[in-house]
PDB file of C-alpha atoms in Angstrom:
ATOM      1  CA  MET A   1      72.144  -5.598   9.636  1.00  0.00           C
ATOM      2  CA  ALA A   2      69.647  -8.796  10.717  1.00  0.00           C
ATOM      3  CA  ASN A   3      66.744  -8.427  12.965  1.00  0.00           C
ATOM      4  CA  ILE A   4      66.937 -10.470  16.169  1.00  0.00           C
ATOM      5  CA  LEU A   5      63.839 -12.641  17.072  1.00  0.00           C
ATOM      6  CA  ALA A   6      63.181 -14.186  20.324  1.00  0.00           C
ATOM      7  CA  GLY A   7      60.103 -16.959  20.816  1.00  0.00           C
ATOM      8  CA  SER A   8      59.319 -19.987  22.057  1.00  0.00           C
ATOM      9  CA  LEU A   9      59.562 -23.255  20.064  1.00  0.00           C
ATOM     10  CA  ASN A  10      58.185 -25.748  22.161  1.00  0.00           C
ATOM     11  CA  GLY A  11      59.124 -24.518  25.200  1.00  0.00           C
ATOM     12  CA  ILE A  12      63.047 -23.488  24.016  1.00  0.00           C
ATOM     13  CA  PHE A  13      63.849 -19.998  23.194  1.00  0.00           C
ATOM     14  CA  PRO A  14      66.531 -19.923  20.522  1.00  0.00           C
ATOM     15  CA  LEU A  15      67.692 -16.624  18.752  1.00  0.00           C
ATOM     16  CA  GLN A  16      66.756 -16.667  15.257  1.00  0.00           C
ATOM     17  CA  GLN A  17      68.393 -14.166  12.833  1.00  0.00           C
ATOM     18  CA  GLN A  18      65.780 -12.595  10.043  1.00  0.00           C
ATOM     19  CA  ARG A  19      67.458 -11.220   7.247  1.00  0.00           C
ATOM     20  CA  LYS A  20      64.268  -9.140   6.571  1.00  0.00           C
ATOM     21  CA  LEU A  21      61.803  -6.896   8.312  1.00  0.00           C
ATOM     22  CA  GLN A  22      59.000  -9.074  10.283  1.00  0.00           C
ATOM     23  CA  ILE A  23      56.685  -6.636  11.639  1.00  0.00           C
ATOM     24  CA  VAL A  24      55.533  -3.636  10.403  1.00  0.00           C
ATOM     25  CA  SER A  25      52.796  -1.532  12.461  1.00  0.00           C
ATOM     26  CA  VAL A  26      51.586   1.732  11.505  1.00  0.00           C
ATOM     27  CA  VAL A  27      49.682   4.766  13.175  1.00  0.00           C
ATOM     28  CA  VAL A  28      47.234   5.695  10.721  1.00  0.00           C
ATOM     29  CA  ASN A  29      45.504   8.363  12.774  1.00  0.00           C
ATOM     30  CA  ASN A  30      45.236  10.641  15.824  1.00  0.00           C
ATOM     31  CA  GLU A  31      41.910   9.935  16.734  1.00  0.00           C
ATOM     32  CA  CYS A  32      40.323   8.036  19.443  1.00  0.00           C
ATOM     33  CA  ASN A  33      37.253   7.803  21.219  1.00  0.00           C
ATOM     34  CA  LEU A  34      38.767   7.857  24.285  1.00  0.00           C
ATOM     35  CA  ALA A  35      41.127   9.682  26.457  1.00  0.00           C
ATOM     36  CA  CYS A  36      43.104   7.215  28.634  1.00  0.00           C
ATOM     37  CA  LYS A  37      45.271   8.183  31.486  1.00  0.00           C
ATOM     38  CA  HIS A  38      47.876   5.980  30.182  1.00  0.00           C
ATOM     39  CA  CYS A  39      47.843   6.858  26.496  1.00  0.00           C
ATOM     40  CA  TYR A  40      51.379   8.117  25.130  1.00  0.00           C
ATOM     41  CA  LEU A  41      50.275   8.826  21.440  1.00  0.00           C
ATOM     42  CA  GLN A  42      49.662  12.259  20.995  1.00  0.00           C
ATOM     43  CA  THR A  43      50.478  14.648  17.973  1.00  0.00           C
ATOM     44  CA  LYS A  44      49.583  18.207  17.712  1.00  0.00           C
ATOM     45  CA  PRO A  45      46.303  19.504  15.746  1.00  0.00           C
ATOM     46  CA  HIS A  46      48.623  20.882  13.241  1.00  0.00           C
ATOM     47  CA  ASP A  47      50.783  17.758  12.112  1.00  0.00           C
ATOM     48  CA  ARG A  48      50.174  16.662   8.692  1.00  0.00           C
ATOM     49  CA  TYR A  49      49.014  13.174   7.993  1.00  0.00           C
ATOM     50  CA  LEU A  50      49.253  10.893   4.901  1.00  0.00           C
ATOM     51  CA  SER A  51      46.020  10.394   2.972  1.00  0.00           C
ATOM     52  CA  ASN A  52      44.344   6.998   2.376  1.00  0.00           C
ATOM     53  CA  GLU A  53      45.618   6.904  -1.452  1.00  0.00           C
ATOM     54  CA  GLU A  54      49.167   7.582   0.075  1.00  0.00           C
ATOM     55  CA  TRP A  55      49.164   4.966   2.751  1.00  0.00           C
ATOM     56  CA  LEU A  56      47.569   2.572   0.223  1.00  0.00           C
ATOM     57  CA  LYS A  57      50.574   3.373  -2.102  1.00  0.00           C
ATOM     58  CA  PHE A  58      52.989   2.777   0.904  1.00  0.00           C
ATOM     59  CA  PHE A  59      51.003  -0.596   1.795  1.00  0.00           C
ATOM     60  CA  HIS A  60      51.290  -1.674  -2.091  1.00  0.00           C
ATOM     61  CA  SER A  61      54.989  -1.243  -1.786  1.00  0.00           C
ATOM     62  CA  LEU A  62      54.970  -2.969   1.615  1.00  0.00           C
ATOM     63  CA  PHE A  63      53.269  -6.299   0.012  1.00  0.00           C
ATOM     64  CA  VAL A  64      55.427  -6.150  -3.346  1.00  0.00           C
ATOM     65  CA  ASP A  65      58.857  -4.989  -2.261  1.00  0.00           C
ATOM     66  CA  ILE A  66      59.362  -5.756   1.336  1.00  0.00           C
ATOM     67  CA  LYS A  67      57.093  -8.551   2.135  1.00  0.00           C
ATOM     68  CA  PRO A  68      56.802  -8.442   5.908  1.00  0.00           C
ATOM     69  CA  LYS A  69      55.166 -11.222   7.658  1.00  0.00           C
ATOM     70  CA  VAL A  70      52.770  -9.113   9.646  1.00  0.00           C
ATOM     71  CA  LEU A  71      51.000  -5.406   9.127  1.00  0.00           C
ATOM     72  CA  CYS A  72      49.474  -4.121  12.511  1.00  0.00           C
ATOM     73  CA  PHE A  73      47.389  -1.215  12.405  1.00  0.00           C
ATOM     74  CA  ALA A  74      48.509  -0.367  16.309  1.00  0.00           C
ATOM     75  CA  GLY A  75      47.937   2.946  18.298  1.00  0.00           C
ATOM     76  CA  ARG A  76      45.078   5.038  18.441  1.00  0.00           C
ATOM     77  CA  GLU A  77      41.839   3.883  17.444  1.00  0.00           C
ATOM     78  CA  VAL A  78      41.074   2.647  13.408  1.00  0.00           C
ATOM     79  CA  PHE A  79      37.352   2.468  14.192  1.00  0.00           C
ATOM     80  CA  ALA A  80      37.202   5.841  15.468  1.00  0.00           C
ATOM     81  CA  SER A  81      37.057   7.384  12.075  1.00  0.00           C
ATOM     82  CA  PRO A  82      35.091   6.051   9.151  1.00  0.00           C
ATOM     83  CA  GLY A  83      37.767   7.097   6.725  1.00  0.00           C
ATOM     84  CA  HIS A  84      40.762   5.071   8.350  1.00  0.00           C
ATOM     85  CA  ALA A  85      38.394   2.056   9.011  1.00  0.00           C
ATOM     86  CA  ALA A  86      37.953   2.189   5.416  1.00  0.00           C
ATOM     87  CA  LEU A  87      41.316   2.297   4.983  1.00  0.00           C
ATOM     88  CA  PHE A  88      42.117  -0.799   7.332  1.00  0.00           C
ATOM     89  CA  PHE A  89      39.477  -2.694   4.922  1.00  0.00           C
ATOM     90  CA  ASP A  90      40.937  -1.654   1.769  1.00  0.00           C
ATOM     91  CA  THR A  91      44.579  -2.525   2.656  1.00  0.00           C
ATOM     92  CA  ILE A  92      43.006  -6.209   3.763  1.00  0.00           C
ATOM     93  CA  ARG A  93      41.246  -6.355   0.250  1.00  0.00           C
ATOM     94  CA  MET A  94      44.373  -5.213  -1.554  1.00  0.00           C
ATOM     95  CA  ARG A  95      46.529  -7.697   0.364  1.00  0.00           C
ATOM     96  CA  ASN A  96      43.768 -10.416  -0.485  1.00  0.00           C
ATOM     97  CA  GLN A  97      43.855  -9.730  -4.211  1.00  0.00           C
ATOM     98  CA  SER A  98      47.538 -10.243  -4.530  1.00  0.00           C
ATOM     99  CA  THR A  99      50.182 -12.736  -3.715  1.00  0.00           C
ATOM    100  CA  ALA A 100      51.138 -11.511  -0.613  1.00  0.00           C
ATOM    101  CA  LYS A 101      51.281 -13.586   2.587  1.00  0.00           C
ATOM    102  CA  THR A 102      51.472 -10.583   4.837  1.00  0.00           C
ATOM    103  CA  GLU A 103      49.361 -11.011   8.104  1.00  0.00           C
ATOM    104  CA  ILE A 104      47.042  -8.040   8.706  1.00  0.00           C
ATOM    105  CA  GLY A 105      46.235  -6.881  12.208  1.00  0.00           C
ATOM    106  CA  VAL A 106      44.527  -4.127  14.459  1.00  0.00           C
ATOM    107  CA  ILE A 107      44.998  -3.271  18.058  1.00  0.00           C
ATOM    108  CA  THR A 108      41.945  -1.817  18.934  1.00  0.00           C
ATOM    109  CA  ASN A 109      39.859  -0.668  21.983  1.00  0.00           C
ATOM    110  CA  ALA A 110      36.988  -2.997  20.605  1.00  0.00           C
ATOM    111  CA  LEU A 111      34.400   0.025  21.633  1.00  0.00           C
ATOM    112  CA  LEU A 112      33.712   0.695  18.007  1.00  0.00           C
ATOM    113  CA  VAL A 113      33.637  -2.407  16.108  1.00  0.00           C
ATOM    114  CA  ASN A 114      29.744  -2.825  16.593  1.00  0.00           C
ATOM    115  CA  LEU A 115      30.004  -0.231  13.704  1.00  0.00           C
ATOM    116  CA  TYR A 116      32.050  -2.362  11.246  1.00  0.00           C
ATOM    117  CA  ARG A 117      30.551  -5.993  12.060  1.00  0.00           C
ATOM    118  CA  LYS A 118      29.444  -6.332   8.354  1.00  0.00           C
ATOM    119  CA  GLN A 119      33.000  -4.877   7.016  1.00  0.00           C
ATOM    120  CA  LEU A 120      34.867  -7.356   9.628  1.00  0.00           C
ATOM    121  CA  ILE A 121      32.666 -10.660   8.606  1.00  0.00           C
ATOM    122  CA  GLU A 122      33.497  -9.653   4.830  1.00  0.00           C
ATOM    123  CA  ASN A 123      37.310  -8.740   5.380  1.00  0.00           C
ATOM    124  CA  PRO A 124      38.388 -10.472   8.075  1.00  0.00           C
ATOM    125  CA  PRO A 125      41.986  -9.223   9.696  1.00  0.00           C
ATOM    126  CA  ASP A 126      44.213 -12.281  10.493  1.00  0.00           C
ATOM    127  CA  TYR A 127      43.979 -10.907  14.278  1.00  0.00           C
ATOM    128  CA  ILE A 128      42.287  -8.625  16.585  1.00  0.00           C
ATOM    129  CA  ASP A 129      44.100  -7.672  19.520  1.00  0.00           C
ATOM    130  CA  VAL A 130      41.843  -6.101  22.165  1.00  0.00           C
ATOM    131  CA  SER A 131      43.485  -3.623  24.470  1.00  0.00           C
ATOM    132  CA  ALA A 132      41.911  -3.653  27.671  1.00  0.00           C
ATOM    133  CA  ASP A 133      42.749  -2.990  31.199  1.00  0.00           C
ATOM    134  CA  GLY A 134      41.186  -5.699  33.443  1.00  0.00           C
ATOM    135  CA  LEU A 135      37.683  -6.421  34.521  1.00  0.00           C
ATOM    136  CA  PRO A 136      34.671  -3.571  34.712  1.00  0.00           C
ATOM    137  CA  ASP A 137      36.202  -1.516  37.928  1.00  0.00           C
ATOM    138  CA  ALA A 138      39.727  -1.199  36.847  1.00  0.00           C
ATOM    139  CA  TYR A 139      38.915  -0.788  33.057  1.00  0.00           C
ATOM    140  CA  ASN A 140      36.222   2.071  33.773  1.00  0.00           C
ATOM    141  CA  ALA A 141      39.054   3.899  35.881  1.00  0.00           C
ATOM    142  CA  VAL A 142      41.566   3.894  33.218  1.00  0.00           C
ATOM    143  CA  ARG A 143      39.152   4.137  30.292  1.00  0.00           C
ATOM    144  CA  GLY A 144      36.144   6.155  31.621  1.00  0.00           C
ATOM    145  CA  ARG A 145      32.636   5.716  33.312  1.00  0.00           C
ATOM    146  CA  ASN A 146      30.946   2.583  31.963  1.00  0.00           C
ATOM    147  CA  ALA A 147      33.463   1.980  29.360  1.00  0.00           C
ATOM    148  CA  PHE A 148      33.079  -1.990  30.327  1.00  0.00           C
ATOM    149  CA  SER A 149      29.592  -1.611  29.681  1.00  0.00           C
ATOM    150  CA  LEU A 150      30.489  -0.477  25.759  1.00  0.00           C
ATOM    151  CA  LEU A 151      33.195  -3.150  25.507  1.00  0.00           C
ATOM    152  CA  GLU A 152      31.534  -6.641  27.015  1.00  0.00           C
ATOM    153  CA  PRO A 153      28.842  -6.824  23.888  1.00  0.00           C
ATOM    154  CA  ASN A 154      31.630  -6.707  21.695  1.00  0.00           C
ATOM    155  CA  LEU A 155      33.869  -8.724  23.214  1.00  0.00           C
ATOM    156  CA  ILE A 156      31.150 -11.380  23.096  1.00  0.00           C
ATOM    157  CA  TRP A 157      30.416 -10.638  19.271  1.00  0.00           C
ATOM    158  CA  LEU A 158      34.137 -10.729  18.532  1.00  0.00           C
ATOM    159  CA  ASN A 159      34.664 -14.169  20.431  1.00  0.00           C
ATOM    160  CA  ARG A 160      31.765 -15.495  18.597  1.00  0.00           C
ATOM    161  CA  HIS A 161      32.738 -14.700  15.207  1.00  0.00           C
ATOM    162  CA  PHE A 162      36.507 -14.425  15.547  1.00  0.00           C
ATOM    163  CA  SER A 163      37.670 -16.495  18.257  1.00  0.00           C
ATOM    164  CA  ASP A 164      40.430 -18.422  16.362  1.00  0.00           C
ATOM    165  CA  ARG A 165      41.948 -14.629  15.532  1.00  0.00           C
ATOM    166  CA  LEU A 166      41.128 -12.734  18.992  1.00  0.00           C
ATOM    167  CA  TRP A 167      43.765 -11.660  21.733  1.00  0.00           C
ATOM    168  CA  LEU A 168      42.943  -9.615  24.531  1.00  0.00           C
ATOM    169  CA  THR A 169      45.564  -7.539  25.997  1.00  0.00           C
TER     170      THR A 169
END
């Protein structure tokens, strides 16, 4: 079975059949620094999670055997835990030390990226997709009181250092 991708090529939207997996999105934890009203990613406290070593074995296999175009660290917040942030950067280093061409990105609320600035500079992802809910009033209504004031300096820093790979969703 082929994946069907749709996308604009010079304003034209042709269907392109692909014979291999193109995008892999992973949720590596159930930790988040927020309690957003709209979040649908909830698991139970007794659920078992993969260890970082197990994840790295999976990612190695992904890079060697499957070779997707994109690996996305999505859902919850990878930067909410030092261990999962380390997994993210270890995965980028693993990819960089191999011949894999898989792009690695992250979807983040960006409220904690200030804790990982050095690692982001040293091991930059191919894209950073910041999930936001509008300007300050709307953002704070969804993400919590004064949350936008935490986001703003991080967005400015991300834009300064990663404007070519920064998305705001």
